[in-house]
PDB file of C-alpha atoms in Angstrom:
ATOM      1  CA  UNK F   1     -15.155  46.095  -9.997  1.00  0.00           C
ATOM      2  CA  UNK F   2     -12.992  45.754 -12.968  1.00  0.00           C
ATOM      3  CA  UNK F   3     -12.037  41.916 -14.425  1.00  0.00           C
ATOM      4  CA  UNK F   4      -9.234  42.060 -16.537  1.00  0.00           C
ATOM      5  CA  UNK F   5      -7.886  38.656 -17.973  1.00  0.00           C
ATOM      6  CA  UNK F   6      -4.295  38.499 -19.074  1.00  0.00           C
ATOM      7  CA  UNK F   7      -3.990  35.718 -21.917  1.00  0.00           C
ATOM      8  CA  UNK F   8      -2.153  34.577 -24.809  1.00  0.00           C
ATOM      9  CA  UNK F   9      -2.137  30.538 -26.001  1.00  0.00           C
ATOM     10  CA  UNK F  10       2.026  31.185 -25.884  1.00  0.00           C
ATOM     11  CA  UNK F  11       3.917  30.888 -22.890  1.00  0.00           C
ATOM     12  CA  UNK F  12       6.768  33.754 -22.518  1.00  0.00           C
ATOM     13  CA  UNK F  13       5.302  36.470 -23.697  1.00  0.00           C
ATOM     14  CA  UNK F  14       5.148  38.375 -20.523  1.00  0.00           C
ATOM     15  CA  UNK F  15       1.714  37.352 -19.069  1.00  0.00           C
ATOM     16  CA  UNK F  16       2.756  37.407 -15.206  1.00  0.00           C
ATOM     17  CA  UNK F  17       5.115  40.439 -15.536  1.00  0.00           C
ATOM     18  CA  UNK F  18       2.011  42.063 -17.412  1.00  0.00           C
ATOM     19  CA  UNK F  19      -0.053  41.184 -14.039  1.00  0.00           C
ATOM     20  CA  UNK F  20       2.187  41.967 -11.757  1.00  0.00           C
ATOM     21  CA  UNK F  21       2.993  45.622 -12.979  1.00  0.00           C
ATOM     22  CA  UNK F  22      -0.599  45.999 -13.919  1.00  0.00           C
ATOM     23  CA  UNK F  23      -1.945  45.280 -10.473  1.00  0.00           C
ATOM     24  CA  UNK F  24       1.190  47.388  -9.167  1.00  0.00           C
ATOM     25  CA  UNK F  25       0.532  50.539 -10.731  1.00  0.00           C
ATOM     26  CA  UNK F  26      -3.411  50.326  -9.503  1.00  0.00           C
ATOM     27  CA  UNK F  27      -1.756  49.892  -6.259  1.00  0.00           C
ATOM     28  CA  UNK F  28      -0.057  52.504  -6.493  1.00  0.00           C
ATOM     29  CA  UNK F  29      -2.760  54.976  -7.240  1.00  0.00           C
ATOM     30  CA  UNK F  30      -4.684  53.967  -4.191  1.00  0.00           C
ATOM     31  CA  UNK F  31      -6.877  51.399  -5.669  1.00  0.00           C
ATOM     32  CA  UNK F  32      -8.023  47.883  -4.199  1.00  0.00           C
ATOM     33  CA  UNK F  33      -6.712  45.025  -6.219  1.00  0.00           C
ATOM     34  CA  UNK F  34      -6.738  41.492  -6.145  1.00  0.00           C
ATOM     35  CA  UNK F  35      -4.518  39.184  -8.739  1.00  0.00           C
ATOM     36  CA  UNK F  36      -5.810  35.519  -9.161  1.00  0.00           C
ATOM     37  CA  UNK F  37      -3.414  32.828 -10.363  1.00  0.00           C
ATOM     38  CA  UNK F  38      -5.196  30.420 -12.943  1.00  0.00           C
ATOM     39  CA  UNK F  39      -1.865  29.176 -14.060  1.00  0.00           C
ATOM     40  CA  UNK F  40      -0.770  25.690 -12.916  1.00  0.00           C
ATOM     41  CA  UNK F  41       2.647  26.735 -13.057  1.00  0.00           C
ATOM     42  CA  UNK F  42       1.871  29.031 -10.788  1.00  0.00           C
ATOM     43  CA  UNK F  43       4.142  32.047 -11.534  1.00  0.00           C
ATOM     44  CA  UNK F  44       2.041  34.795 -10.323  1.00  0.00           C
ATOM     45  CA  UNK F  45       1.933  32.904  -6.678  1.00  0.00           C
ATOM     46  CA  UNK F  46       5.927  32.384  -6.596  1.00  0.00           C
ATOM     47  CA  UNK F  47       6.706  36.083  -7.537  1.00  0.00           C
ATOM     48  CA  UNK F  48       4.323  37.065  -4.607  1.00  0.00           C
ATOM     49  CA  UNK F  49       6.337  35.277  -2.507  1.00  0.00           C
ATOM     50  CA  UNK F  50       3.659  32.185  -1.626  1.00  0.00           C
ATOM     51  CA  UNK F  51       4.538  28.260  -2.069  1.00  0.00           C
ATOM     52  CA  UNK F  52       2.273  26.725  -4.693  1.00  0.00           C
ATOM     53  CA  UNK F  53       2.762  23.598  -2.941  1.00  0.00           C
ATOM     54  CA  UNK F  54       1.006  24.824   0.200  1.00  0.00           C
ATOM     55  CA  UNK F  55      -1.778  26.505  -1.227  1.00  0.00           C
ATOM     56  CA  UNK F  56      -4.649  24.262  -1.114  1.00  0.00           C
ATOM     57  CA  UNK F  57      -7.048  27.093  -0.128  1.00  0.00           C
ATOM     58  CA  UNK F  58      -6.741  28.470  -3.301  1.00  0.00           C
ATOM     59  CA  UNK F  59      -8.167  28.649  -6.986  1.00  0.00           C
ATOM     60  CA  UNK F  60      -8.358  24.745  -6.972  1.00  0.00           C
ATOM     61  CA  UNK F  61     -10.303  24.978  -3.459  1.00  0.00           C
ATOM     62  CA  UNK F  62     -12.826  27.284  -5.542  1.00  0.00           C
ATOM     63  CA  UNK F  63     -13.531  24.353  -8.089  1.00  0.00           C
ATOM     64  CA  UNK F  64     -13.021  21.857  -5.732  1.00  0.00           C
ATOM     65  CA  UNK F  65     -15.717  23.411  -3.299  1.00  0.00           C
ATOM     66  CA  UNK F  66     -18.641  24.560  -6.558  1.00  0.00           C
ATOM     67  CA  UNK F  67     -17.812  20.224  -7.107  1.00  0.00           C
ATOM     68  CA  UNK F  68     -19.637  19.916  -3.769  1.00  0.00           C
ATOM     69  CA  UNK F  69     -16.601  18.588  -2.534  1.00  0.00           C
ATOM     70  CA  UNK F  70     -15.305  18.962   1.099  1.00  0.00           C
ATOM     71  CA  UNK F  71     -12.535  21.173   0.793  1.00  0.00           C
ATOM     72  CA  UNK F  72     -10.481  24.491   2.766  1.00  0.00           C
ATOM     73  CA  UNK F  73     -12.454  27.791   1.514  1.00  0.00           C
ATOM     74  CA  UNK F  74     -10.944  29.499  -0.970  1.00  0.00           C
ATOM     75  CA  UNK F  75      -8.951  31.768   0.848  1.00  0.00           C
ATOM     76  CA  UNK F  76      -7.562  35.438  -0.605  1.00  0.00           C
ATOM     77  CA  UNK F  77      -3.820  35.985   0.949  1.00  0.00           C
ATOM     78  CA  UNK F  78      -2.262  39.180   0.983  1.00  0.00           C
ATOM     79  CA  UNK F  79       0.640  39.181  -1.341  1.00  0.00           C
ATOM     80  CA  UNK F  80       4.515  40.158  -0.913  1.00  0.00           C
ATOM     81  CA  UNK F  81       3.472  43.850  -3.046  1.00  0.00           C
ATOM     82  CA  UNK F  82       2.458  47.237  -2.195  1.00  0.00           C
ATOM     83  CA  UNK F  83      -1.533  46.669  -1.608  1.00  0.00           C
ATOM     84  CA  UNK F  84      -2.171  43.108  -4.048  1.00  0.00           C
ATOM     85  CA  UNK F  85      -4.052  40.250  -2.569  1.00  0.00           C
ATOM     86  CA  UNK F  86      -3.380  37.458  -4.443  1.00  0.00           C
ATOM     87  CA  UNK F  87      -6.167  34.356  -4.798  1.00  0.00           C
ATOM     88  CA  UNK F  88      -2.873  31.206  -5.514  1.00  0.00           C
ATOM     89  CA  UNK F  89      -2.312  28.268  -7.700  1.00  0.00           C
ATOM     90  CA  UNK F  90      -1.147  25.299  -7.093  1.00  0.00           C
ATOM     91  CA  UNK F  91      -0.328  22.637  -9.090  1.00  0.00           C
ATOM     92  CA  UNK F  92      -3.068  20.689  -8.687  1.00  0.00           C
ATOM     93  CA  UNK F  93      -4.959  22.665 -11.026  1.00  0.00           C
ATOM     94  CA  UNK F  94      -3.129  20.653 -13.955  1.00  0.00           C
ATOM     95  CA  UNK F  95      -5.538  17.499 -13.161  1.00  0.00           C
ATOM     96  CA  UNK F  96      -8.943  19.915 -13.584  1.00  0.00           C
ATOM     97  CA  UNK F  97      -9.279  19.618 -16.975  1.00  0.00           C
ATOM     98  CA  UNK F  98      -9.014  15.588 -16.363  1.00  0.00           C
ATOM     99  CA  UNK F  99     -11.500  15.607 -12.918  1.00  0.00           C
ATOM    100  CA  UNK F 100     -13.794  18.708 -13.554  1.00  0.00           C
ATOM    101  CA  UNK F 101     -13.665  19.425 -17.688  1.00  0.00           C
ATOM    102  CA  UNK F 102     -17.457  17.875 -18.210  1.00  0.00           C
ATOM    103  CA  UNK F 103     -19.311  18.450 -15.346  1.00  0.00           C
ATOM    104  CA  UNK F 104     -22.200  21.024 -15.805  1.00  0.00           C
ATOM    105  CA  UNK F 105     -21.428  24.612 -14.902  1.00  0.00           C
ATOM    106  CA  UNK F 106     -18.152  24.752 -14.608  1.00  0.00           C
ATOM    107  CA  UNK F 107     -17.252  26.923 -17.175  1.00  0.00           C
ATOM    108  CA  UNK F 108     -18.569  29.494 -14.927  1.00  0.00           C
ATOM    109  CA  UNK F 109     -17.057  29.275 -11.419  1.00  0.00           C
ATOM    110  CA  UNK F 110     -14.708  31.554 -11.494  1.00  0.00           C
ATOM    111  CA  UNK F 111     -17.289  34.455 -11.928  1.00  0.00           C
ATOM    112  CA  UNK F 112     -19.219  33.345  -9.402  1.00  0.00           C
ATOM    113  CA  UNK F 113     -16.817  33.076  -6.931  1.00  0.00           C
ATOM    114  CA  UNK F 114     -15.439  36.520  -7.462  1.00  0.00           C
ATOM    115  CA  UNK F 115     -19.040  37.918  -6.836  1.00  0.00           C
ATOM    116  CA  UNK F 116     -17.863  37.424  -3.255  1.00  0.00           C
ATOM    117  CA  UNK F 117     -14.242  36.978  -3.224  1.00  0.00           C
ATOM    118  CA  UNK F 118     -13.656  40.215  -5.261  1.00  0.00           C
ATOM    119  CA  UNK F 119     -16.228  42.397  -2.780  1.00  0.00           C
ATOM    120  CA  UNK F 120     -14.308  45.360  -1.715  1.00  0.00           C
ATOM    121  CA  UNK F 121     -11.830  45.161  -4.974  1.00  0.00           C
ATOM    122  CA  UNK F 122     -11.846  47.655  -7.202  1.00  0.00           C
ATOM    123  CA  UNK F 123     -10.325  45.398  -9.709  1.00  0.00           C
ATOM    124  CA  UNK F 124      -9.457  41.832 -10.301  1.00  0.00           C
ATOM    125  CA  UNK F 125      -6.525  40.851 -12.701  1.00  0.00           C
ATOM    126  CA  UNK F 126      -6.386  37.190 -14.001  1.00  0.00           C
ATOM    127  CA  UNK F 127      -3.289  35.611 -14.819  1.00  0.00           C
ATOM    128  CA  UNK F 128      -4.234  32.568 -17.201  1.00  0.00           C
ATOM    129  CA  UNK F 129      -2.417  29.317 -18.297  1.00  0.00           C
ATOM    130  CA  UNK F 130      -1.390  29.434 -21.998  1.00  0.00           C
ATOM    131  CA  UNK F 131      -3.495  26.713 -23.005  1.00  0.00           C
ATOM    132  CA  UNK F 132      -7.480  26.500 -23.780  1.00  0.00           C
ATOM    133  CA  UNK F 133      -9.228  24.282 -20.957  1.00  0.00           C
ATOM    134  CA  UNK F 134     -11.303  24.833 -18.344  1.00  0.00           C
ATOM    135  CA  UNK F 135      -9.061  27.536 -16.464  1.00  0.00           C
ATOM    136  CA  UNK F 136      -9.397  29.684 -19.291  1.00  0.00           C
ATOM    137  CA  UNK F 137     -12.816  29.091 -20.117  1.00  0.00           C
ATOM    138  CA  UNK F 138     -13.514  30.435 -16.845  1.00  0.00           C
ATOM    139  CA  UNK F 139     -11.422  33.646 -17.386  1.00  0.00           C
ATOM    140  CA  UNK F 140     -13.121  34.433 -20.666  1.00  0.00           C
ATOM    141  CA  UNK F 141     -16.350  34.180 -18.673  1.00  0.00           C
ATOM    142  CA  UNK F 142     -15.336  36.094 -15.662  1.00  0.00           C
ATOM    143  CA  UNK F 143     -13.652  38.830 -17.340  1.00  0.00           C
ATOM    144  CA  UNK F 144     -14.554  41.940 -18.781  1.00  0.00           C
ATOM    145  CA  UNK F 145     -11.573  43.259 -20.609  1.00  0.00           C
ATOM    146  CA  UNK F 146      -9.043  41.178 -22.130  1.00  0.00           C
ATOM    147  CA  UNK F 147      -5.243  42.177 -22.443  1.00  0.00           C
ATOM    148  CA  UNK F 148      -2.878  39.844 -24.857  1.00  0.00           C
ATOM    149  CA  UNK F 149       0.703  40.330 -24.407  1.00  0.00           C
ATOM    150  CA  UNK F 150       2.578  39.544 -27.697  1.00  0.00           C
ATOM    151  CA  UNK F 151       6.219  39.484 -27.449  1.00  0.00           C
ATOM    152  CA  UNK F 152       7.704  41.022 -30.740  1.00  0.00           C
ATOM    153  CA  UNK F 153       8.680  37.798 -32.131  1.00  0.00           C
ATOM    154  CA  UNK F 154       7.657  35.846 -35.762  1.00  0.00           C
ATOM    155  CA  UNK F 155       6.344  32.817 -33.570  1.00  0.00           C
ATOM    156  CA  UNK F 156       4.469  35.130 -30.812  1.00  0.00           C
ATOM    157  CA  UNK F 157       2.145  36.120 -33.851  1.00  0.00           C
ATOM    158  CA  UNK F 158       0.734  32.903 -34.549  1.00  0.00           C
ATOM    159  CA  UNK F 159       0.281  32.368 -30.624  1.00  0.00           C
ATOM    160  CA  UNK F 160      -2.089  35.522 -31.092  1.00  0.00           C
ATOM    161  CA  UNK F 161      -4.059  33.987 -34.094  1.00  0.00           C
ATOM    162  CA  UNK F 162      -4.872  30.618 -31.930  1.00  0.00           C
ATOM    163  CA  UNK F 163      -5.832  33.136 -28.999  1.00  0.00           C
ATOM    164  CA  UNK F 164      -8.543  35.162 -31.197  1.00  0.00           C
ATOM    165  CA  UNK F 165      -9.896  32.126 -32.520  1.00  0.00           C
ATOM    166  CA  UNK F 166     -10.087  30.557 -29.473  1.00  0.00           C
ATOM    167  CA  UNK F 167     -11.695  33.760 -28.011  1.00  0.00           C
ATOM    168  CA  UNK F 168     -14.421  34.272 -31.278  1.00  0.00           C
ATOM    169  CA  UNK F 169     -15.041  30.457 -30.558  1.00  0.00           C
ATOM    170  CA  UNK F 170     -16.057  30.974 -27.073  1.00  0.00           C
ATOM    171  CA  UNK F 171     -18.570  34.339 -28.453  1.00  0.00           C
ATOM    172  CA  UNK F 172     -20.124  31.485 -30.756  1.00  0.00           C
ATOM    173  CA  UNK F 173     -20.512  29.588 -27.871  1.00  0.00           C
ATOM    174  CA  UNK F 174     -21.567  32.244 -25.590  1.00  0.00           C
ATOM    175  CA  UNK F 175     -22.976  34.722 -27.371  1.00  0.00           C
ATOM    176  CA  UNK F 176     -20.745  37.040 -25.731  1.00  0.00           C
ATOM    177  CA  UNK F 177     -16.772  38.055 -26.213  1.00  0.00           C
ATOM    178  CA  UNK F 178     -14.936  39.912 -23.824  1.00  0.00           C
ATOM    179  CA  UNK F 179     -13.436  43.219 -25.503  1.00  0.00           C
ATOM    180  CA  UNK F 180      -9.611  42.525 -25.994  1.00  0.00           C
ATOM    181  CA  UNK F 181      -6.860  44.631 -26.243  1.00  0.00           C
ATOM    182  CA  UNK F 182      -3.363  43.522 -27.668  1.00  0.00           C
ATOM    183  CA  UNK F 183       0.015  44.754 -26.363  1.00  0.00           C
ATOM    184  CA  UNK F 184       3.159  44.142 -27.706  1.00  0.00           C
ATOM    185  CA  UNK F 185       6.355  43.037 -25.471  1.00  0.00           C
ATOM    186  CA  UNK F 186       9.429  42.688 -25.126  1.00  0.00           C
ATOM    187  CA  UNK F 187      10.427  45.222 -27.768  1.00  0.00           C
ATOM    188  CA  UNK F 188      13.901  45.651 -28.481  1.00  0.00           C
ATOM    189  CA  UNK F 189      14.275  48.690 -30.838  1.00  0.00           C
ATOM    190  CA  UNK F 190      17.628  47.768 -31.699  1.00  0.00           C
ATOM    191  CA  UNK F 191      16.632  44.597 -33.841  1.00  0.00           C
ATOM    192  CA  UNK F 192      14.973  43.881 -37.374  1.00  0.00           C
ATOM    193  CA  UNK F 193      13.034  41.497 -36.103  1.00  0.00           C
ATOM    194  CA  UNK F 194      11.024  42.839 -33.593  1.00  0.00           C
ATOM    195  CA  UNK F 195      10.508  46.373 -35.281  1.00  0.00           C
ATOM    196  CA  UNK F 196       9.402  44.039 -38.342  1.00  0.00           C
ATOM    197  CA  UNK F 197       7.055  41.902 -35.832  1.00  0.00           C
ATOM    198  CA  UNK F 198       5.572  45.200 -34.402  1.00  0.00           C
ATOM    199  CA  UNK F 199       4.849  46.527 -37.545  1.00  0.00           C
ATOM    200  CA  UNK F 200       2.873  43.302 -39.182  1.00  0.00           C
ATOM    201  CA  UNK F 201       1.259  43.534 -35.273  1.00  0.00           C
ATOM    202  CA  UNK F 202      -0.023  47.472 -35.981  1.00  0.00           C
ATOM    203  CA  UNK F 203      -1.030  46.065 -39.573  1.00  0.00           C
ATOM    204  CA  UNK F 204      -2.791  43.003 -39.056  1.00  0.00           C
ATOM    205  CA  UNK F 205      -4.717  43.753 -35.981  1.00  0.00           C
ATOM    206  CA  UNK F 206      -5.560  47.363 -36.420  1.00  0.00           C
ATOM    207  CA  UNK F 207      -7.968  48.589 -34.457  1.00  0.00           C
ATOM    208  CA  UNK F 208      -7.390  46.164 -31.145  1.00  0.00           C
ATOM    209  CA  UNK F 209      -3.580  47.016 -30.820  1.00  0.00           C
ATOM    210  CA  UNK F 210      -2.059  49.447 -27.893  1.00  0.00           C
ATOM    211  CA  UNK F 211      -0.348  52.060 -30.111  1.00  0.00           C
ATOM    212  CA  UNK F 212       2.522  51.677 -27.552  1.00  0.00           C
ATOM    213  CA  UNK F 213       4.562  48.923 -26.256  1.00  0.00           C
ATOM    214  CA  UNK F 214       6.448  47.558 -23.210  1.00  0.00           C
ATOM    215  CA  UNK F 215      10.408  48.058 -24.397  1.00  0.00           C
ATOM    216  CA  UNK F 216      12.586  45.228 -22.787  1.00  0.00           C
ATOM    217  CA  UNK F 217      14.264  46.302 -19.548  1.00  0.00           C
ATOM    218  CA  UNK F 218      16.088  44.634 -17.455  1.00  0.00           C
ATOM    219  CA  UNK F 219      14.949  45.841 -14.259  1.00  0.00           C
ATOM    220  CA  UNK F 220      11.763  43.613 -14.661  1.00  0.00           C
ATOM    221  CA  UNK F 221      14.415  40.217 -13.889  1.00  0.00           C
ATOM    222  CA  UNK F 222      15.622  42.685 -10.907  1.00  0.00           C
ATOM    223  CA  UNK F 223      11.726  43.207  -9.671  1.00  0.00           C
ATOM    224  CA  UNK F 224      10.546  39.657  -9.752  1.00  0.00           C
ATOM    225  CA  UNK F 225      13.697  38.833  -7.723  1.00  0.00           C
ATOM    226  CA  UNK F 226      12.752  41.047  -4.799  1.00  0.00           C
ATOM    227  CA  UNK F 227       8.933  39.796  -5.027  1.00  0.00           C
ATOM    228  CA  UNK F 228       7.410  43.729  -6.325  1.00  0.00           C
ATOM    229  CA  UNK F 229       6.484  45.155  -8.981  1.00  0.00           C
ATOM    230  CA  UNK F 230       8.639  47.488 -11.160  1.00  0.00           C
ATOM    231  CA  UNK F 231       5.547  49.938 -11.406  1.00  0.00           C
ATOM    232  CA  UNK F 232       6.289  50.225  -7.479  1.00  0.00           C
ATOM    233  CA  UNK F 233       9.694  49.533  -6.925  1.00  0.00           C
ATOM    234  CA  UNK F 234      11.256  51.181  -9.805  1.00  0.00           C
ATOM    235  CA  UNK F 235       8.317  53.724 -11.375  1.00  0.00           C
ATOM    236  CA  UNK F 236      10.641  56.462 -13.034  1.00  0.00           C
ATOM    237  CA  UNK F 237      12.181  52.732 -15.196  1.00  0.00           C
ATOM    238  CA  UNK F 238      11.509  52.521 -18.666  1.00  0.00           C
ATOM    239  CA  UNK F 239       9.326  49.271 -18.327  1.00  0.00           C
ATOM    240  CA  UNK F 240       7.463  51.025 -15.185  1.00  0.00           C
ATOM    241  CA  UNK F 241       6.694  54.112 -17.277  1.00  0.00           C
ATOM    242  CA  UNK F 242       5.046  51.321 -20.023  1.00  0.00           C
ATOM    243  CA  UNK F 243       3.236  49.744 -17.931  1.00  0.00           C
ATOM    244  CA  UNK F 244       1.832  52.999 -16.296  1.00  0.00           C
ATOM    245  CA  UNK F 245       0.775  54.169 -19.236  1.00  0.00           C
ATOM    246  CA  UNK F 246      -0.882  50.896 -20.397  1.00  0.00           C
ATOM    247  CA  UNK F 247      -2.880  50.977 -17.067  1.00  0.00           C
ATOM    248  CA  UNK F 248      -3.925  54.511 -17.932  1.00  0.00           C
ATOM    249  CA  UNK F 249      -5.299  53.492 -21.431  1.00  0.00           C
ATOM    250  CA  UNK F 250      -7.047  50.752 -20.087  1.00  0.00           C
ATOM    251  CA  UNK F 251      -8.759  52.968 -17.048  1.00  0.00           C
ATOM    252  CA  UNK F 252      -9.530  55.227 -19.789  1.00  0.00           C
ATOM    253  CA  UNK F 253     -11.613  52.312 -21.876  1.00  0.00           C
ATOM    254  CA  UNK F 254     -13.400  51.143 -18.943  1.00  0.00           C
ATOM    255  CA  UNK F 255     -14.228  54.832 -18.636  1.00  0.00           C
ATOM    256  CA  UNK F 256     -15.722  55.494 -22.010  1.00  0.00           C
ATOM    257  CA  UNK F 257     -19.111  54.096 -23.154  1.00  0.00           C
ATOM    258  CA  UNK F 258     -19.193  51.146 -25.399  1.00  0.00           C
ATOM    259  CA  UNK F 259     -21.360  53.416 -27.922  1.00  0.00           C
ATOM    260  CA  UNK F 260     -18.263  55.609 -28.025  1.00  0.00           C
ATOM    261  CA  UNK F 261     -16.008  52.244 -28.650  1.00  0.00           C
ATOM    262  CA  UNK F 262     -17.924  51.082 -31.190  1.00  0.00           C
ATOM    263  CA  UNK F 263     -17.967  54.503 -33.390  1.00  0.00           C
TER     264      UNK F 263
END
């Protein structure tokens, strides 16, 4: 089983879509996914079609329950998508931070529930709030790969510097930093700005940057509309095709021994 954690400490840079169409395209191929919504928003549950207002068997039943509180099991649904099963938010998991933040061990829950939740999964994909707490903590824990969506924007880059800080604070504190990969988003060719922001990107963070990048398309508004992903609705699109290709890199890491990485 696979844990990739989809992060960035900015909001709209394309962390569900990156999910969604991640998690699609391993669909697609046959594999066994599940998608887990850390984000109190809860985007990743709406797109999949679930209320976040009626899922109290969901992440926050996981913390709720490793509290020793009396609560529903956590309970994986099947999601809206060709072949994702979704783990939901709800909104209650703003107040966890408030309720749960200092109690002992919970910076780890998350990985311990998906020793059993994920059983049968051949990989889990974490959508994460864009803000350091508690939620993700736990994804930095739980995960093994990291994927950071940067739109190609001037403020998206210093989003990215608070997220690798924040993720070399928790290998201080751990002793142990998930791998992390960056991708840019939202690319629009046709502007200064963003070929300027993609360029200081392949620069500055040389060697943890996909070479690639997911163009803007606006087939991905037309996907999340119908509840699917444009990997599976829509593969022969132009933001399918990305995405595809991004899940292919990222099978090919998990394929290739760290030794190899590292030379």
């Amino acid at each position: 089983m696979n844990v990739w954690a989809v992060a960035n400490q900015k909001g709209g840079v394309g962390k569900t879509t990156t999910v969604v169409s991640l998690a699609g395209e391993l669909a697609r191929q046959g594999e066994r996914v599940l998608v887990v919504d850390l984000d109190p928003h809860a985007s990743l549950t709406s797109y999949l079609g679930l209320d976040p207002e009626t899922t109290d068997d969901g992440v926050y039943a996981l913390f709720r329950q490793a509290a020793g509180e009396s609560t529903p099991s956590p309970h994986v649904r099947p999601g809206q998508a060709e072949g994702l099963d979704l783990l939901p938010a709800s909104p209650a998991l703003a107040v966890l931070d408030r309720t749960l933040g200092t109690r002992k061990g919970m910076g780890v829950v998350l990985q311990k529930g998906l020793a059993s939740l994920g059983q049968g999964y051949d990989h889990v994909l974490l959508d994460c709030p864009p803000m350091l707490g508690i939620l993700m903590v736990n994804a930095l824990a739980a995960c093994d790969r990291l994927v950071i969506p940067v739109q190609t924007e001037f403020l998206a880059l210093h989003g990215l510097r608070r997220m690798l800080r924040t993720l070399e604070m928790i290998g201080r504190s751990r002793d142990r930093a998930p791998e992390y990969i960056i991708v840019p988003t939202q690319f629009d060719r046709r502007t200064r700005a963003a070929t300027q922001s993609l360029y200081t990107l392949r620069d500055e963070f040389h060697p943890h940057i996909w070479t690639q990048y997911i163009p803007v398309d606006t087939r991905f508004r037309e996907a999340s509309r119908q509840g699917r992903a444009l990997t599976c609705s829509d593969p022969a699109s132009r933001g399918a095709q990305a995405y595809a290709s991004l899940a292919r890199h990222l099978l090919s890491l998990e394929n290739t021994p760290q030794e190899e990485l590292a030379s």
